[in-house]
Structure formats: C-alpha cells, structure tokens
Amino acid sequence: MSEENKHHATAAAILPLVGGARNVTSVAHCMTRLRLGLHDRSLVQDERIKALPAVMGVVEDDTYQIVLGPGTVARVTPEFEALVDAEKSAAAPAHGPEPVTAGELAAQGAALRAERKARNATPFKLFLRRIANIFVPLIPALIGCGIIAGLNGLLVNLHWLPGLTPALTAMASGFMALIAVFVGYHTAKEFGGTPVLGGAVASVIVYAGVADVEAFGRHLSPGQGGVLGALGAAWLGVYVEKQCRRRVPEAVDVLVTPTVTVLVAGLATLFGLMFLAGQVSTWIGDAADWLLSHGGAGAGFLLGGLFLPLVMLGLHQALIPIHTTLIEGAGFTVLLPILAMAGAGQVGAAIAIYLRLPRNTSIRTTIKSALWPGFLGVGEPLIYGVSLPLGRPFVTACAGGAFGGAFVGLFNQLGTDVGSTAIGPSGWALFPLLDGNHGLGRTVAVYAAGLLVGYAAGFLATYYFGFTRTMLTELNSAPAPAPQERPASVERAAEKAGTPGA
C-alpha cells in the first residue's frame, strides 16, 4: 500500500469510530495529535480507535485528541478533513464502545477519571490554550529553520562550503526575523479579529524605520518587544476592530475599520507596547540565565521533575511564549533540553515496568509498541497507556526526569549552555536542533549524557519503588481463563463445600 493510500485508510478507519462526519465539529492537528471537536462524546469507540495500527493513544482535553505521531498526523489530517467534508450529509451508524475485557489495565477507570478532570478547564487554562494555539502553527517553521541553522553552524565551524553558508543563514534567519508578523496574524485569528490586520499591526515591530521613533526618551530598535509585543499589539488590534465593527456604519466600514485598527493599535505599539514588551523579554532572558547559572542543578531537578505534571494540568502551554522569546533573543532556549528529560524518565520507567510485570501481556504489549516513539520524544502513549494509569510509576518516572534535568542544569551552572533552536521535538529528535555556547560537540555530549541519566534514574526509581507488593501481585497475575460450564456433580460438591462456583 502506498503512503498516500495508507494515510487515507487511517483517516477512513477513524471517522466512523468517532461517530461519523455529522459528529465532527472541528478538525485540527498539532505536532503529534489529530484534534477533533465532537457533538456527542458518547458516540466515540475509544477501544477500537486505540486498536488501530497507526494510533498510539488517545487524550481527551477540550478536544478529543488521537495520537498519531509526528509526520503521520500532518498527512492523515487533510485526508480526514476531506472525508468529513465529503460525508457531512450522511449519518454514520452509532455504535457503543467495545466491552472492556478482563485483560485490560486494572486502572482503566483511573485514566477515565483523569480525562474527565482535564475537561474541567478553568478560565486560566482556557486562556493558556488560546496562547498555545497561536504558536502551534509556527512550530513546523521553527523546526525546519532550526535544523537549517544547526547544519549551517556545523558547516561554518568546519569551514566547508563557504559559498553556501550565507544562503543557509538567510533561510534559517528569515522566518525568525519576521516571526512577529506571523504571531500577530495568528493572534488576531485566535481572538476573532481579521488575521491580516493582526499581521499588519505586528509588522510595525520588525520594520527597520522604527529606529527613527523615540519612546520613553529612547530610540526604538527593530524587533524590540519581539513575540510578546506582537501578541499585545495584535490583541489590541482585535479589540479596536471589534469596537469599530459595532459603531461604524456598514457603508464606510470597509474603509474606516481597517484604518482605525492599524492606526490606533500601531501608535499604541510604537509608543508603549514595544518598549514594555522589550523590557519583559529582557527580564525573561535574564531570569533564565540567572536561574540556571545560580541554581542550575536544583532548577533543573524541579523543571525536569515537574514538567509532566504541568502537562497533565495544561499549564505547560504558558512556557511556549517564553521558549520563543528566548530563541528570538539568544538563538536558542536553554529550558527545552532540561524539560525533555521528563520524557527520558518515562522511557526508563517503561523499561522497568516491562521487566517487573513479566506475566502481564497487555501492559508489555503496550510498552513494546510505545517505547520507540518514546525514545523519539513522543511520550503520550507511555504516559496515558502505561505510567499514568498505574499511578506510582508515573511518580517514579517524574523522578527520573528530575535527575536528568539536574544533570543538564548542573552543566548550565558550570558555564556550558545546552539549548534548542526550536520547540516541539524532544528525546532523540532534539539532537539536530541542539545549540550552545561551547561548540556542538560538547552540547550534544551533555544532552546525550542527560538522557542516559534520565533513563537510568527513571528505571531504578520505578524498578525499586514503583510498585507495592499488592500491585505486583495483582498486575502480574496471569489472565484468568474464560469460565466454562462444569458438570452438575462438581457444582453440587462445590455448593456443599461452600466454595465459589467460578
């Protein structure tokens, strides 16, 4: 089967299992997940979706999210959208979920409770999701340009292809030079304004002529305020635009509203937001440097250990603008390699679980299919399919991430910055994006050693502290055979003896 047919087949298999086209209200995707808005959650057949070969797991948050992995999700999503559009008028048959067998995870109910808890979103979490929605569409460009930047740095250091490196520099830097425009565009889109007006207001920030503008007694610099300024400028533009739409007569709306929106938001950006956002961006960079230079190992321990709980609570999305601000200022974010150690702890914990539960074929099968994606930084299958439902192993996996983060943080404290030129990838997939202040070789070595520490710490913590004796007894029990009808004489003997009949 060709790649195109395979992705089409995956989309075609998923559609009826989520209740058909009429049950789908929205379709989107991020780095690894197909995100679906649904009318009726009860029509979804979770177990059959999880059983599909291309599906690594499911997560329920504000949308129903099917984990397909990087690359695959970007190809399946347009196929799925095409099927939804083509079948929107047809009603797909609704089936109840498949019955859960005795061989399923004993803690399946705990996972469902965790999913329901995730649905109870607070206004603050919803706001963070909206901020994340602005940056998620930019991640592919950040990754592509980041890898080109890494390749270019390697060629420059080796003095290879001097005629090509200026071109690579232009390709790697062009997007970052204009990232404020893209942030403004998506900010306006997310908050209900006209996207191109958001981009127009934010473009003021990167225009070279702002050097002639003076605010707060200082001349502005092109790019001052960066993505934070673009966020504020575009949001203000949306507010002004909505006010204009309510008050301006329709006959002149097409002329007045865009003009007033760009004028008001643009002036506020030039004479206020750029300076203020520039100060905040500087504080963020200084705070990250101070945190790792003074508390490196301790800060790394906390960041690596608490990152997955932050993901569970949805609070990790607050880090996306911080990462982007650091990349914009220093060329890389020193936080991402530390946070990536959380995934290393999950991998080490999964290996320990595999060895501690030799008779639980269900969990071992899940681990075997999810472990390699875990090495590549796709951690959802291990989290939601293995460690989180089991409880204690999730905590010990976080401990592994803490020790890995402490290791990388210690080297930051000693003067070796380990950073990433983009956000999104983790695990082994982060290697092409690594950058630092002491050459690529040392940066790669520190990051690789941090992963090994995370694997080892997660394994040891889970192997020795991840299970109680009761858990091992229950989870290591061989699957019970299907009940069979016994002869009547045996039944009567059992009743006389007072023993259970099964």
Short mmCIF file of C-alpha atoms in Angstrom, two decimals:
data_model
loop_
_atom_site.label_atom_id
_atom_site.label_comp_id
_atom_site.label_asym_id
_atom_site.label_seq_id
_atom_site.Cartn_x
_atom_site.Cartn_y
_atom_site.Cartn_z
CA MET A 1 0.00 0.00 0.00
CA SER A 2 1.36 3.43 -0.95
CA GLU A 3 1.95 6.08 1.72
CA GLU A 4 -0.97 8.16 0.42
CA ASN A 5 -3.34 5.19 0.50
CA LYS A 6 -2.12 4.24 3.98
CA HIS A 7 -2.93 7.69 5.40
CA HIS A 8 -6.29 7.70 3.64
CA ALA A 9 -7.06 4.28 5.11
CA THR A 10 -6.17 5.52 8.59
CA ALA A 11 -8.48 8.51 8.23
CA ALA A 12 -11.25 6.31 6.83
CA ALA A 13 -10.87 3.91 9.77
CA ILE A 14 -11.02 6.69 12.38
CA LEU A 15 -14.04 8.57 11.01
CA PRO A 16 -16.80 6.01 11.79
CA LEU A 17 -15.23 5.31 15.19
CA VAL A 18 -15.70 8.93 16.28
CA GLY A 19 -19.39 8.88 15.35
CA GLY A 20 -19.14 9.79 11.69
CA ALA A 21 -18.88 13.09 9.88
CA ARG A 22 -22.01 14.55 11.49
CA ASN A 23 -20.47 14.14 14.92
CA VAL A 24 -17.33 16.14 13.99
CA THR A 25 -17.47 19.88 14.62
CA SER A 26 -13.84 20.81 14.05
CA VAL A 27 -10.60 19.23 12.78
CA ALA A 28 -7.08 20.40 13.60
CA HIS A 29 -3.71 18.94 14.45
CA CYS A 30 -0.57 19.77 16.41
CA MET A 31 2.83 18.08 16.31
CA THR A 32 1.58 14.60 17.17
CA ARG A 33 -2.21 14.64 17.63
CA LEU A 34 -5.33 14.82 15.48
CA ARG A 35 -7.61 17.14 17.48
CA LEU A 36 -11.35 16.74 16.94
CA GLY A 37 -14.28 18.75 18.21
CA LEU A 38 -17.27 16.43 18.69
CA HIS A 39 -21.00 16.91 19.19
CA ASP A 40 -21.54 13.75 21.22
CA ARG A 41 -18.60 12.18 23.06
CA SER A 42 -20.61 9.02 23.82
CA LEU A 43 -20.52 8.00 20.14
CA VAL A 44 -16.73 7.55 20.22
CA GLN A 45 -15.43 3.97 20.31
CA ASP A 46 -12.23 4.50 22.29
CA GLU A 47 -11.01 0.93 22.40
CA ARG A 48 -11.40 0.36 18.68
CA ILE A 49 -9.59 3.63 17.94
CA LYS A 50 -6.71 2.62 20.21
CA ALA A 51 -6.54 -0.75 18.42
CA LEU A 52 -5.87 0.88 15.03
CA PRO A 53 -2.25 0.23 13.92
CA ALA A 54 -1.47 3.91 13.32
CA VAL A 55 -2.90 5.12 16.64
CA MET A 56 -0.51 5.49 19.57
CA GLY A 57 -3.14 6.54 22.10
CA VAL A 58 -5.97 8.98 22.78
CA VAL A 59 -6.18 12.00 25.06
CA GLU A 60 -9.32 13.92 25.99
CA ASP A 61 -9.00 17.57 26.83
CA ASP A 62 -11.05 20.42 25.42
CA THR A 63 -10.96 18.38 22.20
CA TYR A 64 -10.74 14.65 21.51
CA GLN A 65 -7.10 14.02 20.58
CA ILE A 66 -5.84 10.96 18.71
CA VAL A 67 -2.06 10.49 18.95
CA LEU A 68 -0.65 9.56 15.54
CA GLY A 69 2.93 10.79 15.89
CA PRO A 70 4.94 13.50 14.12
CA GLY A 71 4.78 13.43 10.33
CA THR A 72 1.89 10.98 10.21
CA VAL A 73 -0.62 13.39 11.76
CA ALA A 74 0.18 16.07 9.18
CA ARG A 75 -0.68 13.61 6.40
CA VAL A 76 -3.71 11.97 7.96
CA THR A 77 -5.42 15.26 8.91
CA PRO A 78 -6.11 16.53 5.35
CA GLU A 79 -7.37 13.07 4.39
CA PHE A 80 -9.67 13.10 7.40
CA GLU A 81 -10.91 16.61 6.59
CA ALA A 82 -11.66 15.57 3.02
CA LEU A 83 -13.69 12.59 4.23
CA VAL A 84 -15.61 14.73 6.71
CA ASP A 85 -16.44 17.29 4.01
CA ALA A 86 -17.49 14.57 1.57
CA GLU A 87 -19.70 12.72 4.06
CA LYS A 88 -21.09 15.61 6.08
CA SER A 89 -24.57 14.99 4.78
CA ALA A 90 -24.57 11.28 5.60
CA ALA A 91 -25.28 9.89 9.05
CA ALA A 92 -22.72 7.39 10.24
CA PRO A 93 -24.02 4.46 12.34
CA ALA A 94 -23.51 4.95 16.05
CA HIS A 95 -22.16 2.05 17.98
CA GLY A 96 -21.42 1.78 21.67
CA PRO A 97 -17.88 1.25 22.82
CA GLU A 98 -16.44 -2.21 22.73
CA PRO A 99 -16.69 -4.07 26.03
CA VAL A 100 -13.61 -3.95 28.21
CA THR A 101 -12.09 -7.38 28.61
CA ALA A 102 -10.54 -8.83 31.75
CA GLY A 103 -7.12 -8.47 30.22
CA GLU A 104 -7.34 -4.67 30.09
CA LEU A 105 -5.44 -2.46 32.52
CA ALA A 106 -6.89 -2.75 36.02
CA ALA A 107 -6.63 1.03 36.41
CA GLN A 108 -8.61 1.96 33.28
CA GLY A 109 -11.11 3.78 35.48
CA ALA A 110 -8.35 5.97 36.87
CA ALA A 111 -7.42 7.06 33.37
CA LEU A 112 -11.02 7.95 32.60
CA ARG A 113 -11.25 9.99 35.80
CA ALA A 114 -8.09 11.82 34.81
CA GLU A 115 -9.56 12.56 31.38
CA ARG A 116 -12.77 13.92 32.89
CA LYS A 117 -10.76 16.08 35.26
CA ALA A 118 -8.88 17.50 32.28
CA ARG A 119 -12.20 18.57 30.77
CA ASN A 120 -12.98 20.80 33.74
CA ALA A 121 -10.96 23.63 32.28
CA THR A 122 -10.59 26.83 34.25
CA PRO A 123 -10.63 30.24 32.51
CA PHE A 124 -6.88 30.50 33.11
CA LYS A 125 -6.22 27.15 31.39
CA LEU A 126 -8.50 28.09 28.52
CA PHE A 127 -6.54 31.33 28.12
CA LEU A 128 -3.26 29.37 28.06
CA ARG A 129 -4.68 27.06 25.39
CA ARG A 130 -5.54 30.06 23.26
CA ILE A 131 -1.99 31.35 23.62
CA ALA A 132 -0.69 27.90 22.66
CA ASN A 133 -2.98 27.87 19.61
CA ILE A 134 -1.17 30.97 18.37
CA PHE A 135 2.25 29.33 18.45
CA VAL A 136 1.48 25.71 17.50
CA PRO A 137 1.07 26.55 13.76
CA LEU A 138 4.55 28.14 13.85
CA ILE A 139 6.32 25.03 15.17
CA PRO A 140 7.00 23.36 11.75
CA ALA A 141 8.75 26.52 10.53
CA LEU A 142 10.71 26.81 13.78
CA ILE A 143 11.86 23.20 13.42
CA GLY A 144 12.80 23.49 9.75
CA CYS A 145 14.68 26.75 10.20
CA GLY A 146 16.28 25.44 13.40
CA ILE A 147 17.68 22.37 11.66
CA ILE A 148 18.99 24.52 8.81
CA ALA A 149 20.63 26.81 11.39
CA GLY A 150 22.28 23.82 13.05
CA LEU A 151 23.54 22.50 9.72
CA ASN A 152 24.83 25.94 8.80
CA GLY A 153 26.67 26.28 12.12
CA LEU A 154 28.33 22.92 11.56
CA LEU A 155 29.49 23.94 8.05
CA VAL A 156 30.81 27.27 9.32
CA ASN A 157 32.77 25.62 12.14
CA LEU A 158 34.27 23.09 9.70
CA HIS A 159 34.97 25.80 7.08
CA TRP A 160 33.06 23.78 4.49
CA LEU A 161 31.06 25.17 1.55
CA PRO A 162 31.71 28.87 2.24
CA GLY A 163 29.69 29.79 -0.84
CA LEU A 164 26.58 28.05 0.54
CA THR A 165 26.60 29.13 4.18
CA PRO A 166 25.39 32.73 3.55
CA ALA A 167 22.36 31.31 1.74
CA LEU A 168 21.68 28.91 4.58
CA THR A 169 21.97 31.79 7.05
CA ALA A 170 19.33 33.72 5.12
CA MET A 171 16.97 30.72 5.07
CA ALA A 172 17.46 29.97 8.75
CA SER A 173 17.12 33.59 9.88
CA GLY A 174 14.40 34.90 7.57
CA PHE A 175 11.50 33.36 9.47
CA MET A 176 12.80 34.46 12.86
CA ALA A 177 13.25 37.99 11.54
CA LEU A 178 9.55 38.11 10.65
CA ILE A 179 8.12 35.87 13.37
CA ALA A 180 6.33 38.83 14.96
CA VAL A 181 4.20 39.17 11.82
CA PHE A 182 3.13 35.52 11.98
CA VAL A 183 2.39 35.78 15.70
CA GLY A 184 0.25 38.85 15.06
CA TYR A 185 -1.63 37.09 12.27
CA HIS A 186 -2.47 34.05 14.38
CA THR A 187 -3.27 36.16 17.46
CA ALA A 188 -5.93 38.06 15.55
CA LYS A 189 -7.25 34.81 14.11
CA GLU A 190 -7.45 33.17 17.54
CA PHE A 191 -9.21 36.09 19.24
CA GLY A 192 -11.76 36.68 16.50
CA GLY A 193 -10.26 39.52 14.52
CA THR A 194 -9.16 39.85 10.91
CA PRO A 195 -5.87 37.91 10.72
CA VAL A 196 -4.18 40.14 8.15
CA LEU A 197 -4.86 43.23 10.29
CA GLY A 198 -3.17 41.49 13.22
CA GLY A 199 -0.18 40.80 10.99
CA ALA A 200 -0.16 44.40 9.75
CA VAL A 201 -0.11 45.85 13.27
CA ALA A 202 2.60 43.43 14.42
CA SER A 203 4.74 44.14 11.34
CA VAL A 204 5.44 47.58 12.77
CA ILE A 205 7.69 45.87 15.33
CA VAL A 206 10.11 44.47 12.72
CA TYR A 207 10.10 47.45 10.37
CA ALA A 208 13.58 48.96 10.10
CA GLY A 209 12.21 52.51 10.19
CA VAL A 210 11.17 52.24 13.85
CA ALA A 211 14.77 53.17 14.68
CA ASP A 212 13.72 56.76 13.97
CA VAL A 213 10.91 56.62 16.55
CA GLU A 214 11.60 57.76 20.11
CA ALA A 215 9.63 56.40 23.08
CA PHE A 216 10.28 56.93 26.80
CA GLY A 217 13.34 59.01 25.92
CA ARG A 218 14.98 56.24 23.84
CA HIS A 219 15.08 55.34 20.19
CA LEU A 220 13.35 52.06 19.39
CA SER A 221 15.14 49.12 17.79
CA PRO A 222 13.67 46.96 15.00
CA GLY A 223 12.30 43.79 16.60
CA GLN A 224 12.17 45.32 20.09
CA GLY A 225 9.48 43.55 22.09
CA GLY A 226 9.52 40.53 19.80
CA VAL A 227 6.74 37.98 20.01
CA LEU A 228 5.38 39.40 23.27
CA GLY A 229 4.97 42.80 21.66
CA ALA A 230 3.33 41.18 18.64
CA LEU A 231 0.89 39.35 20.93
CA GLY A 232 -0.08 42.56 22.69
CA ALA A 233 -0.26 44.60 19.50
CA ALA A 234 -2.47 42.13 17.66
CA TRP A 235 -4.75 41.61 20.66
CA LEU A 236 -5.19 45.37 20.95
CA GLY A 237 -5.89 45.48 17.22
CA VAL A 238 -8.64 42.87 17.64
CA TYR A 239 -10.21 44.92 20.43
CA VAL A 240 -10.16 48.12 18.35
CA GLU A 241 -11.52 46.29 15.30
CA LYS A 242 -14.45 44.81 17.24
CA GLN A 243 -15.33 48.21 18.67
CA CYS A 244 -15.28 49.70 15.18
CA ARG A 245 -17.48 46.95 13.77
CA ARG A 246 -20.13 47.81 16.36
CA ARG A 247 -20.12 51.55 15.78
CA VAL A 248 -19.05 52.28 12.19
CA PRO A 249 -21.86 52.33 9.58
CA GLU A 250 -21.71 49.46 7.10
CA ALA A 251 -21.40 51.84 4.15
CA VAL A 252 -17.95 53.02 5.27
CA ASP A 253 -16.87 50.06 7.39
CA VAL A 254 -14.53 48.68 4.74
CA LEU A 255 -12.61 51.96 4.74
CA VAL A 256 -12.80 53.13 8.34
CA THR A 257 -12.36 49.95 10.39
CA PRO A 258 -9.04 48.73 8.92
CA THR A 259 -7.61 52.25 9.01
CA VAL A 260 -8.58 52.95 12.60
CA THR A 261 -7.47 49.48 13.70
CA VAL A 262 -3.96 49.82 12.26
CA LEU A 263 -3.64 53.47 13.30
CA VAL A 264 -4.72 53.10 16.93
CA ALA A 265 -3.04 49.76 17.60
CA GLY A 266 0.06 50.82 15.66
CA LEU A 267 0.53 54.04 17.64
CA ALA A 268 -0.01 52.20 20.93
CA THR A 269 2.56 49.63 19.85
CA LEU A 270 5.18 52.18 18.88
CA PHE A 271 4.78 54.47 21.88
CA GLY A 272 4.11 51.88 24.56
CA LEU A 273 3.98 48.18 23.83
CA MET A 274 7.32 47.84 22.07
CA PHE A 275 9.21 49.38 24.97
CA LEU A 276 7.28 47.48 27.66
CA ALA A 277 7.42 44.13 25.84
CA GLY A 278 11.13 44.68 25.20
CA GLN A 279 11.69 45.12 28.92
CA VAL A 280 9.72 41.96 29.70
CA SER A 281 11.65 39.99 27.07
CA THR A 282 14.92 41.17 28.60
CA TRP A 283 13.72 40.15 32.06
CA ILE A 284 12.76 36.68 30.80
CA GLY A 285 16.18 36.15 29.27
CA ASP A 286 17.96 37.45 32.36
CA ALA A 287 15.77 35.33 34.65
CA ALA A 288 16.52 32.15 32.67
CA ASP A 289 20.25 32.90 32.73
CA TRP A 290 20.21 33.67 36.45
CA LEU A 291 18.12 30.61 37.29
CA LEU A 292 20.48 28.18 35.59
CA SER A 293 23.74 29.95 36.43
CA HIS A 294 22.95 30.16 40.16
CA GLY A 295 20.63 27.24 40.81
CA GLY A 296 21.46 25.04 37.81
CA ALA A 297 21.19 21.54 39.29
CA GLY A 298 18.33 22.42 41.65
CA ALA A 299 16.42 24.34 39.00
CA GLY A 300 16.95 21.51 36.51
CA PHE A 301 15.73 18.99 39.09
CA LEU A 302 12.49 20.92 39.63
CA LEU A 303 11.90 21.66 35.94
CA GLY A 304 12.60 18.10 34.80
CA GLY A 305 10.54 16.56 37.60
CA LEU A 306 7.52 18.84 37.42
CA PHE A 307 7.15 19.19 33.67
CA LEU A 308 4.85 16.20 33.15
CA PRO A 309 2.52 17.23 36.00
CA LEU A 310 2.38 20.66 34.34
CA VAL A 311 1.43 18.92 31.09
CA MET A 312 -1.30 17.00 32.92
CA LEU A 313 -2.69 20.30 34.24
CA GLY A 314 -2.31 22.10 30.91
CA LEU A 315 -0.01 24.71 32.43
CA HIS A 316 2.95 23.83 30.18
CA GLN A 317 1.41 25.98 27.46
CA ALA A 318 2.50 29.06 29.38
CA LEU A 319 6.10 28.12 28.51
CA ILE A 320 5.62 28.41 24.75
CA PRO A 321 5.94 32.22 24.55
CA ILE A 322 8.90 32.01 26.94
CA HIS A 323 10.68 29.48 24.71
CA THR A 324 10.01 31.61 21.65
CA THR A 325 11.25 34.76 23.38
CA LEU A 326 14.49 33.02 24.40
CA ILE A 327 15.03 31.70 20.86
CA GLU A 328 14.39 35.15 19.45
CA GLY A 329 16.86 36.75 21.84
CA ALA A 330 19.70 34.25 22.30
CA GLY A 331 19.16 32.00 19.30
CA PHE A 332 18.14 29.02 21.47
CA THR A 333 16.11 28.15 24.55
CA VAL A 334 18.02 26.61 27.45
CA LEU A 335 14.80 25.38 29.06
CA LEU A 336 13.69 22.84 26.45
CA PRO A 337 16.61 20.36 26.78
CA ILE A 338 16.02 20.28 30.54
CA LEU A 339 12.28 19.74 30.13
CA ALA A 340 13.00 16.99 27.57
CA MET A 341 14.49 14.92 30.39
CA ALA A 342 10.93 14.27 31.59
CA GLY A 343 10.46 12.04 28.55
CA ALA A 344 13.69 10.21 29.35
CA GLY A 345 12.34 9.38 32.79
CA GLN A 346 9.20 7.93 31.17
CA VAL A 347 11.28 5.70 28.90
CA GLY A 348 13.37 4.37 31.80
CA ALA A 349 10.23 3.77 33.84
CA ALA A 350 8.59 1.88 30.97
CA ILE A 351 11.57 -0.48 30.67
CA ALA A 352 11.40 -1.16 34.40
CA ILE A 353 7.64 -1.84 34.20
CA TYR A 354 8.25 -4.25 31.33
CA LEU A 355 10.72 -6.23 33.43
CA ARG A 356 8.67 -6.13 36.65
CA LEU A 357 5.48 -7.40 35.00
CA PRO A 358 6.61 -10.46 33.03
CA ARG A 359 3.14 -12.05 33.06
CA ASN A 360 1.06 -9.01 32.13
CA THR A 361 0.97 -9.36 28.36
CA SER A 362 -1.39 -6.39 27.95
CA ILE A 363 0.95 -3.83 29.52
CA ARG A 364 4.06 -5.38 27.96
CA THR A 365 2.48 -5.21 24.51
CA THR A 366 1.63 -1.54 25.03
CA ILE A 367 5.19 -0.81 26.14
CA LYS A 368 6.73 -2.60 23.16
CA SER A 369 4.68 -0.52 20.73
CA ALA A 370 5.13 2.78 22.59
CA LEU A 371 8.78 2.58 23.64
CA TRP A 372 10.42 3.59 20.35
CA PRO A 373 8.16 6.63 19.90
CA GLY A 374 9.13 7.46 23.50
CA PHE A 375 12.82 7.44 22.56
CA LEU A 376 11.97 9.88 19.76
CA GLY A 377 10.19 12.22 22.16
CA VAL A 378 6.57 11.16 21.57
CA GLY A 379 5.63 10.43 25.16
CA GLU A 380 1.81 10.33 25.14
CA PRO A 381 1.48 6.56 24.53
CA LEU A 382 3.72 5.76 27.50
CA ILE A 383 2.12 8.37 29.75
CA TYR A 384 -1.54 7.66 29.05
CA GLY A 385 -1.18 3.98 28.23
CA VAL A 386 1.25 2.85 30.91
CA SER A 387 2.62 5.05 33.71
CA LEU A 388 -0.28 7.40 34.49
CA PRO A 389 -2.93 4.64 34.79
CA LEU A 390 -0.61 2.68 37.10
CA GLY A 391 -0.07 5.66 39.43
CA ARG A 392 3.20 5.13 41.30
CA PRO A 393 5.28 4.51 38.14
CA PHE A 394 4.22 7.94 36.89
CA VAL A 395 5.73 9.50 40.02
CA THR A 396 8.96 7.50 39.71
CA ALA A 397 9.15 8.40 36.01
CA CYS A 398 8.98 12.07 37.04
CA ALA A 399 11.84 11.37 39.45
CA GLY A 400 13.90 10.10 36.51
CA GLY A 401 13.17 13.31 34.61
CA ALA A 402 14.20 15.31 37.68
CA PHE A 403 17.64 13.69 37.85
CA GLY A 404 18.16 14.09 34.11
CA GLY A 405 17.17 17.76 34.38
CA ALA A 406 19.52 18.23 37.32
CA PHE A 407 22.40 16.83 35.25
CA VAL A 408 21.83 19.20 32.32
CA GLY A 409 21.14 22.09 34.71
CA LEU A 410 24.43 21.44 36.51
CA PHE A 411 26.38 21.91 33.28
CA ASN A 412 24.47 25.12 32.60
CA GLN A 413 25.57 26.28 36.05
CA LEU A 414 29.16 25.37 35.21
CA GLY A 415 29.02 27.51 32.07
CA THR A 416 28.04 25.05 29.33
CA ASP A 417 24.71 26.20 27.89
CA VAL A 418 22.67 23.43 26.30
CA GLY A 419 19.90 24.89 24.18
CA SER A 420 17.48 24.14 21.36
CA THR A 421 16.95 26.37 18.34
CA ALA A 422 13.27 25.36 18.06
CA ILE A 423 10.42 23.99 20.13
CA GLY A 424 8.36 20.86 19.58
CA PRO A 425 10.75 17.89 19.28
CA SER A 426 12.16 16.07 22.28
CA GLY A 427 14.17 12.94 23.03
CA TRP A 428 16.43 11.80 20.21
CA ALA A 429 14.56 14.07 17.77
CA LEU A 430 16.05 17.10 19.54
CA PHE A 431 19.65 16.29 18.54
CA PRO A 432 19.52 18.13 15.17
CA LEU A 433 18.26 21.27 16.92
CA LEU A 434 20.84 21.50 19.69
CA ASP A 435 22.98 24.59 20.09
CA GLY A 436 25.07 26.11 22.86
CA ASN A 437 27.94 28.38 23.78
CA HIS A 438 30.80 25.85 23.68
CA GLY A 439 30.51 24.11 20.35
CA LEU A 440 28.15 21.48 19.03
CA GLY A 441 30.22 18.51 20.22
CA ARG A 442 30.09 19.42 23.90
CA THR A 443 26.43 20.42 23.68
CA VAL A 444 25.45 17.07 22.13
CA ALA A 445 27.55 15.15 24.66
CA VAL A 446 25.92 16.87 27.65
CA TYR A 447 22.42 16.37 26.28
CA ALA A 448 23.07 12.70 25.46
CA ALA A 449 24.51 12.11 28.93
CA GLY A 450 21.46 13.81 30.43
CA LEU A 451 19.19 11.42 28.53
CA LEU A 452 21.18 8.45 29.86
CA VAL A 453 20.86 9.79 33.41
CA GLY A 454 17.10 10.22 32.90
CA TYR A 455 16.75 6.69 31.51
CA ALA A 456 18.77 5.19 34.37
CA ALA A 457 17.12 7.20 37.15
CA GLY A 458 13.62 6.50 35.81
CA PHE A 459 14.44 2.79 35.53
CA LEU A 460 15.93 2.44 39.01
CA ALA A 461 13.26 4.53 40.74
CA THR A 462 10.47 2.55 39.07
CA TYR A 463 12.08 -0.86 39.45
CA TYR A 464 12.65 -0.48 43.18
CA PHE A 465 9.93 1.97 44.26
CA GLY A 466 7.29 1.92 41.50
CA PHE A 467 5.21 -0.98 42.81
CA THR A 468 3.85 -2.17 46.10
CA ARG A 469 3.70 -5.91 46.74
CA THR A 470 -0.05 -5.80 46.26
CA MET A 471 0.32 -4.08 42.89
CA LEU A 472 2.86 -6.64 41.72
CA THR A 473 0.60 -9.49 42.80
CA GLU A 474 -2.45 -8.06 41.04
CA LEU A 475 -0.73 -6.88 37.87
CA ASN A 476 1.44 -9.98 37.46
CA SER A 477 -1.45 -12.41 37.64
CA ALA A 478 -1.85 -14.50 34.52
CA PRO A 479 -5.09 -13.72 32.66
CA ALA A 480 -7.96 -15.75 34.08
CA PRO A 481 -9.31 -18.44 31.70
CA ALA A 482 -12.76 -17.97 30.31
CA PRO A 483 -15.35 -19.54 32.63
CA GLN A 484 -16.56 -22.91 31.48
CA GLU A 485 -19.68 -24.82 32.42
CA ARG A 486 -18.85 -27.56 34.94
CA PRO A 487 -20.61 -30.85 35.39
CA ALA A 488 -23.60 -30.78 37.73
CA SER A 489 -21.92 -33.16 40.15
CA VAL A 490 -19.00 -30.79 40.53
CA GLU A 491 -21.37 -27.87 41.10
CA ARG A 492 -23.21 -29.75 43.83
CA ALA A 493 -19.93 -30.69 45.51
CA ALA A 494 -18.79 -27.08 45.39
CA GLU A 495 -22.04 -25.86 46.93
CA LYS A 496 -21.76 -28.39 49.78
CA ALA A 497 -18.18 -27.34 50.44
CA GLY A 498 -19.19 -23.65 50.43
CA THR A 499 -16.64 -22.68 47.75
CA PRO A 500 -17.20 -20.16 44.94
CA GLY A 501 -18.59 -21.66 41.79
CA ALA A 502 -16.17 -19.98 39.32
#
